[in-house]
Structure formats: structure tokens, C-alpha cells
């Protein structure tokens, strides 16, 4: 009996130790990953969370996916972050975490310039949200519509974030959105057409004097070359020598005028957007 | 005693409202901070003046000057016709700086002759710009 009992107890101890060490492994790995995450070693944290996922066996999946997604998000790897947010969304049963994940996904889309998908994500939110989440949703929608150049909707959502008694702030936001110069000028198509009519005039319209003179002189010199060639030799000679160069820089000129206008307009829009955010930020103080 | 109890409850309620508001504002501010720069226009212009530095002889200085003239006055008025990254003019100046005026110039001419889309399978392609990758070789590397 003595010889039978001893190995039995020994086996029991070994078994219990095995279970204990197994659970310790998972907890310890997560703890270590959390520590790395807190110390901003995100790459190592992701590695450890993924190792924990391997042992997790269906436990804490939502937490692990979310932490991996956060780490990727902080490292600006938004594609990977979106993938893990999606997994986390599917595995979690907590409604408020689900809502938070939708906002995280929307952030990823906004930061990669995919405003349409950001809007889609926000549309997935339930209508019965708390005041905090409703305001957050309005803010994200306002930014998404601004990115999609739907300024009317963006303005409405930004205004809805300001309280009714903030008359000064509201009128400022209204003014920012309704001053054409802030959002629609310079018009790239106008710049392009102007440069088509007279090379360099589109660049002048956008305020880029150097490029304007450069374009005018370059295309002008090829016109002059064509005229001289036609007078000295023949029209065919002029067409064969100067015309290809003229068309190349004429086309390049009006396309560059359009590009310059687009850039300048984008800078003005960015300034307007930042001013609106400043007003909203001030209203929170 | 009942009055004190009521006041205490009111005070507790006010405290909770304050705490909730503070957390809401801090979170909104975090959002504003995060999304503040999403429409920033990053300066995509390359400063070609940097190629004027580090010339080892007068020929390289002349080539750098011609390159700067071409880039700022002529190429700036042109569309994007080059199929490579770096573009042929940048390749030429980089090649001259790496391999000297004679070998560098001949590599540049070789590149100009390859600037077409007839053999894209020979190069790696940048997915975002659809340009073909063809960085500068050093003369001893090519052999």
C-alpha cells in the first residue's frame, strides 16, 4: 500500500504542477507584454501578445487582439491595427468596448485618409449612445465629411458640438465655412483654364509669380523659335523642331497650374479646419 | 440630520457630474489633438540645392549647376514623363557624383536610353507611384 500511495501522490503533484505552470505561463506572458506596452516597446509587446494568443485557448482573446491593435496603431501601422481591431470587435461581448473599437477603427481610417470608410464605421454605431459617445460620433463624422469635401454636413456636425449659448463660437464657425476663400479658392480648374489661354496666367492666379514667369518665358521662347524657323526655313521645319517642345511645356504648364492651385487650396482648408478645432477646443475649457 | 444627509447626497451627485464632465472633456481633447494634423500638407518639394554641395572637382560643380538650372527652370514646367525613380536627371547627377564625370555621364546616357516602358519586367515597381525602381550603381558594383 505504501509503495502504491507514494507514486500516486507524486503523480498528482506533477499533474497539479503542470496545470499551475500552464496558467502561470499565459498570465506571465500577458503581464510581461503589458509591461513592454507600458514601457513603449511596442514591437516586443506585439510579439508577446501574439505568443499569449497561441496559449490563450479562447481566453482573453478580445483583450489580446485589442492590445495588439493598439500597439500597431501607435506604431502607425494602421492596416494591421484595423485587422486586429476587427478581430477584437468580433470576439468581445462588451457593448461599450465594441463602441470604443468602432471609434478606433474610424481613427485608423481618418489617419490614412479613407474618410468614406470612416463614415461607414460610424454608421455602425447604435442610435442609443451616451452623451459622451454621441458627441464623439458627431466630431468624427464632422471630420470625415470635411475630408470628403462635404462641407455642409461637416459644418452642421461641428456646429452641433457647440452649445447654443456659445453664440460667438458658432458665428465664427459659420463664417469660416461660408467664406469662399477658406475652402474653395484658388479653384484648380480656373487655374488650368487660365494657363491654357495664356501660359503662366494660372500660376499668377494662384499667387505663384516665379512659376508664372517661368512658364510664360519657356513657352514664349518655343513660340519664338517656331516663328524664326518658319521665317528662316519653312513651316514644316518649325512644326518638326519647335512644336513638340512647345506642346510639352504648354501642357506641363497648365497641369502644374492646376496642381499648384490644388496644393494652395488644401493648405487653406487645413488652416480653416484647425481654426474650427481651436474654437471647439476653447468651448470645452 | 436628514438635511445634512440630503446635502451630502447632493454634494456627492455634483462631484460625480464634475468627474464625468472632466473625463469627457479630456477624451474629446485627446481626439482633437490626434485628428488636428490629418489635413496637413506635407512639403513634398525636394531641395535640389543640396546637390550643389560635395563636388570633388570643377566638372562636377558644372554638372551640379546645370542640373540645378534644369530642375528649377525647365523640369518644373514639365509633366511627370520619366518612368523611373529616381528620375533620369537625378540619376545622372548622382551617378556623376559617385563614378566621376566620364563613367557617371555614360551611365546617365544609358539610363536615358532605357527610359521607356518596354521592359518593365527587369525592374521592381513602386506600387504607390507605379514608377520603376532603378537606383544608381557604382562602377565597381556593376562589374
Coordinates of N, CA and C in Angstrom, one line a residue, chain A residues 52-172:
Chain A
X52 N 1.1 35.0 -26.4 CA 0.0 34.7 -25.5 C -1.2 34.2 -26.2
X53 N -1.5 34.7 -27.4 CA -2.6 34.3 -28.2 C -2.5 32.8 -28.5
X54 N -1.3 32.4 -28.7 CA -1.0 31.0 -29.0 C -1.4 30.0 -27.9
X55 N -1.2 30.5 -26.6 CA -1.5 29.7 -25.5 C -2.9 30.0 -25.0
X56 N -3.5 31.1 -25.5 CA -4.8 31.6 -24.8 C -5.9 30.6 -24.8
X57 N -6.0 29.8 -25.9 CA -7.1 28.8 -25.9 C -8.5 29.4 -25.7
X58 N -8.7 30.5 -26.4 CA -10.0 31.1 -26.3 C -10.2 32.1 -25.2
X59 N -9.2 32.2 -24.3 CA -9.4 33.1 -23.1 C -8.8 34.5 -23.5
X60 N -9.4 35.5 -23.0 CA -8.9 36.9 -23.1 C -8.6 37.3 -24.5
X61 N -9.2 36.6 -25.5 CA -8.9 36.9 -26.9 C -9.2 38.4 -27.2
X62 N -10.3 38.9 -26.8 CA -10.7 40.3 -27.1 C -9.6 41.3 -26.6
X63 N -9.1 41.0 -25.4 CA -8.1 41.9 -24.8 C -6.8 41.8 -25.6
X64 N -6.4 40.6 -25.9 CA -5.1 40.4 -26.6 C -5.2 41.1 -28.0
X65 N -6.3 40.8 -28.7 CA -6.5 41.4 -30.0 C -6.4 43.0 -29.9
X66 N -7.1 43.5 -28.9 CA -7.2 44.9 -28.8 C -5.8 45.5 -28.5
X67 N -5.1 44.8 -27.6 CA -3.7 45.4 -27.2 C -2.8 45.3 -28.5
X68 N -2.9 44.2 -29.2 CA -2.1 44.2 -30.5 C -2.4 45.3 -31.4
X69 N -3.7 45.5 -31.6 CA -4.2 46.6 -32.4 C -3.7 47.9 -32.0
X70 N -3.8 48.2 -30.6 CA -3.3 49.5 -30.1 C -1.8 49.7 -30.4
X71 N -1.1 48.6 -30.2 CA 0.4 48.7 -30.5 C 0.7 49.0 -31.9
X72 N 0.0 48.3 -32.8 CA 0.1 48.7 -34.2 C -0.3 50.1 -34.5
X73 N -1.4 50.5 -33.9 CA -1.9 51.9 -34.1 C -0.8 52.9 -33.7
X74 N -0.3 52.7 -32.5 CA 0.7 53.6 -32.0 C 2.0 53.7 -33.0
X75 N 2.3 52.5 -33.5 CA 3.4 52.4 -34.5 C 3.0 52.9 -35.9
X76 N 1.8 53.4 -36.0 CA 1.3 53.9 -37.3 C 1.2 52.9 -38.4
X77 N 1.0 51.6 -37.9 CA 0.8 50.5 -38.9 C -0.7 50.3 -38.9
X78 N -1.4 51.2 -39.6 CA -2.9 51.3 -39.5 C -3.6 50.1 -40.1
X79 N -3.0 49.5 -41.2 CA -3.6 48.4 -41.8 C -3.7 47.2 -40.9
X80 N -2.6 46.9 -40.2 CA -2.5 45.8 -39.2 C -3.4 46.1 -38.1
X81 N -3.4 47.4 -37.6 CA -4.2 47.8 -36.5 C -5.7 47.5 -36.8
X82 N -6.1 47.9 -38.0 CA -7.5 47.7 -38.4 C -7.9 46.2 -38.3
X83 N -7.0 45.3 -38.8 CA -7.2 43.9 -38.8 C -7.5 43.4 -37.4
X84 N -6.6 43.8 -36.5 CA -6.8 43.3 -35.1 C -8.0 43.9 -34.4
X85 N -8.3 45.2 -34.7 CA -9.5 45.8 -34.1 C -10.7 45.0 -34.5
X86 N -10.7 44.6 -35.8 CA -11.8 43.9 -36.3 C -12.0 42.5 -35.6
X87 N -10.9 41.8 -35.3 CA -10.9 40.6 -34.6 C -11.4 40.8 -33.2
X88 N -10.9 41.9 -32.6 CA -11.3 42.2 -31.2 C -12.8 42.5 -31.1
X89 N -13.3 43.2 -32.2 CA -14.7 43.6 -32.2 C -15.6 42.3 -32.3
X90 N -15.1 41.4 -33.1 CA -15.8 40.1 -33.2 C -15.8 39.2 -32.0
X91 N -14.7 39.3 -31.2 CA -14.6 38.4 -30.1 C -15.2 39.0 -28.8
X92 N -15.3 40.3 -28.7 CA -15.7 40.9 -27.4 C -17.3 40.9 -27.3
X93 N -17.8 40.8 -26.1 CA -19.2 40.8 -25.9 C -19.7 42.1 -25.2
X94 N -18.7 42.8 -24.8 CA -19.0 44.1 -24.1 C -19.3 45.2 -25.0
X95 N -20.5 45.8 -24.9 CA -21.0 46.8 -25.8 C -20.2 48.0 -25.8
X96 N -19.8 48.5 -24.6 CA -19.0 49.7 -24.6 C -17.6 49.5 -25.2
X97 N -17.1 48.3 -25.1 CA -15.8 48.0 -25.8 C -16.0 48.0 -27.3
X98 N -17.1 47.4 -27.7 CA -17.4 47.4 -29.1 C -17.5 48.8 -29.7
X99 N -18.2 49.7 -28.9 CA -18.3 51.1 -29.4 C -16.9 51.8 -29.5
X100 N -16.1 51.5 -28.5 CA -14.7 52.1 -28.4 C -13.9 51.6 -29.6
X101 N -14.1 50.3 -30.0 CA -13.3 49.7 -31.1 C -13.8 50.4 -32.4
X102 N -15.1 50.7 -32.5 CA -15.6 51.4 -33.8 C -14.9 52.7 -33.9
X103 N -14.7 53.4 -32.8 CA -14.0 54.7 -32.8 C -12.6 54.5 -33.2
X104 N -12.0 53.5 -32.7 CA -10.6 53.2 -33.0 C -10.4 53.0 -34.5
X105 N -11.3 52.2 -35.0 CA -11.3 51.9 -36.5 C -11.5 53.1 -37.3
X106 N -12.4 53.9 -36.9 CA -12.7 55.2 -37.5 C -11.4 56.1 -37.5
X107 N -10.7 56.1 -36.4 CA -9.5 56.9 -36.3 C -8.4 56.4 -37.3
X108 N -8.3 55.0 -37.4 CA -7.4 54.4 -38.4 C -7.7 54.9 -39.8
X109 N -9.0 54.9 -40.2 CA -9.4 55.3 -41.5 C -9.1 56.8 -41.7
X110 N -9.4 57.6 -40.7 CA -9.2 59.0 -40.8 C -7.7 59.3 -41.0
X111 N -6.9 58.6 -40.2 CA -5.5 58.9 -40.3 C -4.8 58.4 -41.6
X112 N -5.5 57.5 -42.3 CA -5.0 57.1 -43.6 C -5.7 57.8 -44.8
X113 N -6.6 58.7 -44.4 CA -7.3 59.5 -45.5 C -8.4 58.8 -46.1
X114 N -8.9 57.7 -45.5 CA -10.0 56.9 -46.1 C -11.3 57.4 -45.4
X115 N -11.8 58.6 -45.7 CA -12.9 59.2 -45.0 C -14.2 58.5 -45.2
X116 N -14.4 57.9 -46.4 CA -15.6 57.2 -46.7 C -15.8 56.0 -45.7
X117 N -14.7 55.2 -45.5 CA -14.8 54.0 -44.7 C -15.0 54.5 -43.2
X118 N -14.4 55.6 -42.9 CA -14.6 56.1 -41.5 C -16.1 56.4 -41.3
X119 N -16.7 57.0 -42.3 CA -18.2 57.3 -42.1 C -18.9 56.0 -42.0
X120 N -18.6 55.0 -42.8 CA -19.3 53.7 -42.7 C -19.2 53.1 -41.3
X121 N -18.0 53.1 -40.7 CA -17.8 52.6 -39.4 C -18.7 53.3 -38.4
X122 N -18.7 54.6 -38.5 CA -19.5 55.4 -37.5 C -21.0 55.2 -37.7
X123 N -21.4 54.8 -38.9 CA -22.8 54.5 -39.2 C -23.2 53.2 -38.5
X124 N -22.2 52.3 -38.1 CA -22.5 51.1 -37.5 C -22.8 51.2 -36.0
X125 N -22.6 52.4 -35.5 CA -22.9 52.7 -34.0 C -24.4 52.7 -33.8
X126 N -24.7 52.3 -32.6 CA -26.2 52.3 -32.3 C -26.7 53.7 -32.1
X127 N -28.0 53.9 -32.2 CA -28.5 55.2 -32.0 C -28.6 55.6 -30.6
X128 N -28.8 54.6 -29.7 CA -28.9 54.9 -28.3 C -27.6 54.9 -27.6
X129 N -26.8 56.0 -27.9 CA -25.5 56.1 -27.2 C -25.5 57.1 -26.1
X130 N -24.5 57.1 -25.2 CA -24.5 58.1 -24.1 C -24.1 59.4 -24.7
X131 N -24.3 60.5 -24.0 CA -24.0 61.9 -24.5 C -22.5 61.9 -24.9
X132 N -21.7 61.3 -24.2 CA -20.2 61.3 -24.5 C -20.0 60.7 -25.8
X133 N -20.5 59.5 -26.0 CA -20.3 58.8 -27.3 C -21.0 59.5 -28.5
X134 N -22.2 60.1 -28.2 CA -22.9 60.8 -29.3 C -22.0 62.0 -29.7
X135 N -21.5 62.8 -28.8 CA -20.6 63.9 -29.1 C -19.4 63.5 -29.9
X136 N -18.8 62.4 -29.5 CA -17.6 61.9 -30.1 C -18.0 61.4 -31.6
X137 N -19.1 60.8 -31.7 CA -19.5 60.4 -33.1 C -19.7 61.6 -34.0
X138 N -20.4 62.6 -33.4 CA -20.6 63.9 -34.2 C -19.2 64.4 -34.6
X139 N -18.3 64.5 -33.7 CA -17.0 65.0 -34.0 C -16.3 64.2 -35.2
X140 N -16.3 62.9 -35.0 CA -15.7 62.1 -36.1 C -16.4 62.2 -37.4
X141 N -17.7 62.3 -37.4 CA -18.5 62.5 -38.6 C -18.1 63.8 -39.3
X142 N -18.0 64.9 -38.4 CA -17.7 66.2 -38.9 C -16.3 66.1 -39.7
X143 N -15.3 65.4 -39.0 CA -14.0 65.3 -39.7 C -14.1 64.5 -41.0
X144 N -14.8 63.4 -40.9 CA -15.0 62.6 -42.1 C -15.6 63.3 -43.3
X145 N -16.6 64.1 -43.0 CA -17.3 64.9 -44.1 C -16.4 66.0 -44.6
X146 N -15.6 66.5 -43.7 CA -14.6 67.6 -44.1 C -13.6 67.0 -45.1
X147 N -13.2 65.8 -44.7 CA -12.2 65.1 -45.6 C -12.9 64.7 -47.0
X148 N -14.2 64.4 -46.9 CA -14.9 64.1 -48.2 C -15.3 65.3 -49.0
X149 N -15.0 66.5 -48.4 CA -15.3 67.8 -49.1 C -16.8 68.0 -49.0
X150 N -17.5 67.4 -48.1 CA -19.0 67.6 -48.0 C -19.1 68.7 -46.8
X151 N -18.8 69.9 -47.2 CA -18.6 70.9 -46.1 C -19.9 71.3 -45.4
X152 N -21.0 71.1 -46.1 CA -22.3 71.5 -45.5 C -22.6 70.6 -44.3
X153 N -22.4 69.3 -44.5 CA -22.6 68.3 -43.4 C -21.6 68.5 -42.3
X154 N -20.3 68.7 -42.8 CA -19.3 68.9 -41.8 C -19.6 70.1 -40.9
X155 N -20.0 71.2 -41.5 CA -20.4 72.4 -40.7 C -21.5 72.1 -39.7
X156 N -22.5 71.4 -40.2 CA -23.6 71.0 -39.3 C -23.2 70.2 -38.1
X157 N -22.3 69.2 -38.3 CA -21.8 68.4 -37.2 C -20.9 69.2 -36.3
X158 N -20.1 70.1 -36.8 CA -19.2 70.9 -36.0 C -20.1 71.8 -35.1
X159 N -21.1 72.4 -35.8 CA -22.0 73.4 -35.0 C -22.7 72.6 -33.9
X160 N -23.1 71.4 -34.2 CA -23.9 70.6 -33.2 C -23.0 70.3 -31.9
X161 N -21.7 70.4 -32.1 CA -20.8 70.2 -30.9 C -20.7 71.4 -30.0
X162 N -21.1 72.6 -30.6 CA -21.0 73.8 -29.8 C -22.4 74.0 -29.1
X163 N -22.4 74.4 -27.8 CA -23.7 74.7 -27.1 C -24.4 75.9 -27.7
X164 N -25.7 75.9 -27.6 CA -26.5 77.0 -28.2 C -26.1 78.4 -27.6
X165 N -25.6 78.4 -26.4 CA -25.3 79.8 -25.8 C -23.9 80.3 -26.2
X166 N -23.1 79.4 -26.9 CA -21.8 79.8 -27.5 C -22.0 80.6 -28.8
X167 N -22.6 81.7 -28.7 CA -23.0 82.4 -30.0 C -21.8 82.9 -30.8
X168 N -20.8 83.4 -30.0 CA -19.6 83.9 -30.7 C -18.9 82.8 -31.5
X169 N -18.7 81.6 -30.8 CA -18.0 80.5 -31.4 C -18.8 80.0 -32.6
X170 N -20.1 79.9 -32.5 CA -21.0 79.4 -33.5 C -20.9 80.3 -34.8
X171 N -20.9 81.6 -34.5 CA -20.9 82.5 -35.7 C -19.5 82.5 -36.4
X172 N -18.5 82.2 -35.6 CA -17.1 82.1 -36.1 C -17.0 80.9 -37.0

